[in-house]
XYZ file of C-alpha atoms in Angstrom:
67
model
C 74.562 130.011 85.806
C 75.893 133.185 85.516
C 75.221 133.998 89.541
C 77.915 131.454 90.501
C 80.662 133.363 88.127
C 79.563 136.758 89.044
C 81.228 137.195 92.956
C 84.319 135.409 91.631
C 84.294 138.021 89.116
C 83.699 140.781 91.502
C 86.524 139.360 93.800
C 88.739 139.672 90.547
C 88.015 143.561 90.272
C 88.064 144.408 93.740
C 91.167 142.447 94.710
C 93.458 145.821 93.879
C 91.634 148.257 95.561
C 90.696 146.500 98.701
C 92.489 145.822 101.865
C 93.851 142.923 103.404
C 90.064 141.886 104.691
C 89.319 140.650 100.985
C 92.553 138.800 100.367
C 91.812 136.948 103.163
C 88.120 136.331 102.310
C 89.945 135.722 98.852
C 92.288 132.585 100.252
C 89.770 131.267 102.485
C 87.222 130.611 99.497
C 90.282 129.095 97.523
C 91.227 127.087 100.600
C 87.216 126.005 100.654
C 87.330 124.896 96.928
C 90.511 122.935 97.253
C 89.193 121.242 100.530
C 85.942 120.386 98.746
C 87.776 118.945 95.156
C 89.909 116.832 98.130
C 86.923 115.358 99.756
C 84.860 114.587 96.138
C 88.121 112.674 95.231
C 88.294 110.942 98.402
C 84.772 109.705 98.083
C 84.871 108.786 94.728
C 87.664 106.276 95.510
C 86.063 104.928 98.835
C 82.792 104.645 96.834
C 85.154 102.402 94.485
C 86.592 100.542 96.657
C 83.648 99.698 98.642
C 82.283 98.516 95.063
C 85.431 96.325 94.831
C 85.204 95.138 98.197
C 81.481 94.101 97.800
C 82.022 92.336 94.616
C 84.786 90.219 95.818
C 82.479 88.900 98.685
C 79.699 88.284 96.150
C 82.167 86.495 93.906
C 83.724 84.247 96.956
C 79.996 83.478 98.026
C 79.284 82.331 94.524
C 82.438 80.313 94.365
C 81.551 78.774 98.125
C 77.850 77.966 96.439
C 79.534 76.093 93.549
C 81.595 73.914 95.952
């Protein structure tokens, strides 16, 4: 919704006039967004690896059953 974009828009407007504290808040906000994206990517990779591992184990189990 629009309520998510309002603070970011406010940051852009106030960036010129405010002091260094707002600049710090903005950089911290960007850093947290970056960390959030990295965590999401790592999480997806881990889930994918886990899925591959489980499917390999099931596959090996089926082959052992067949023999």
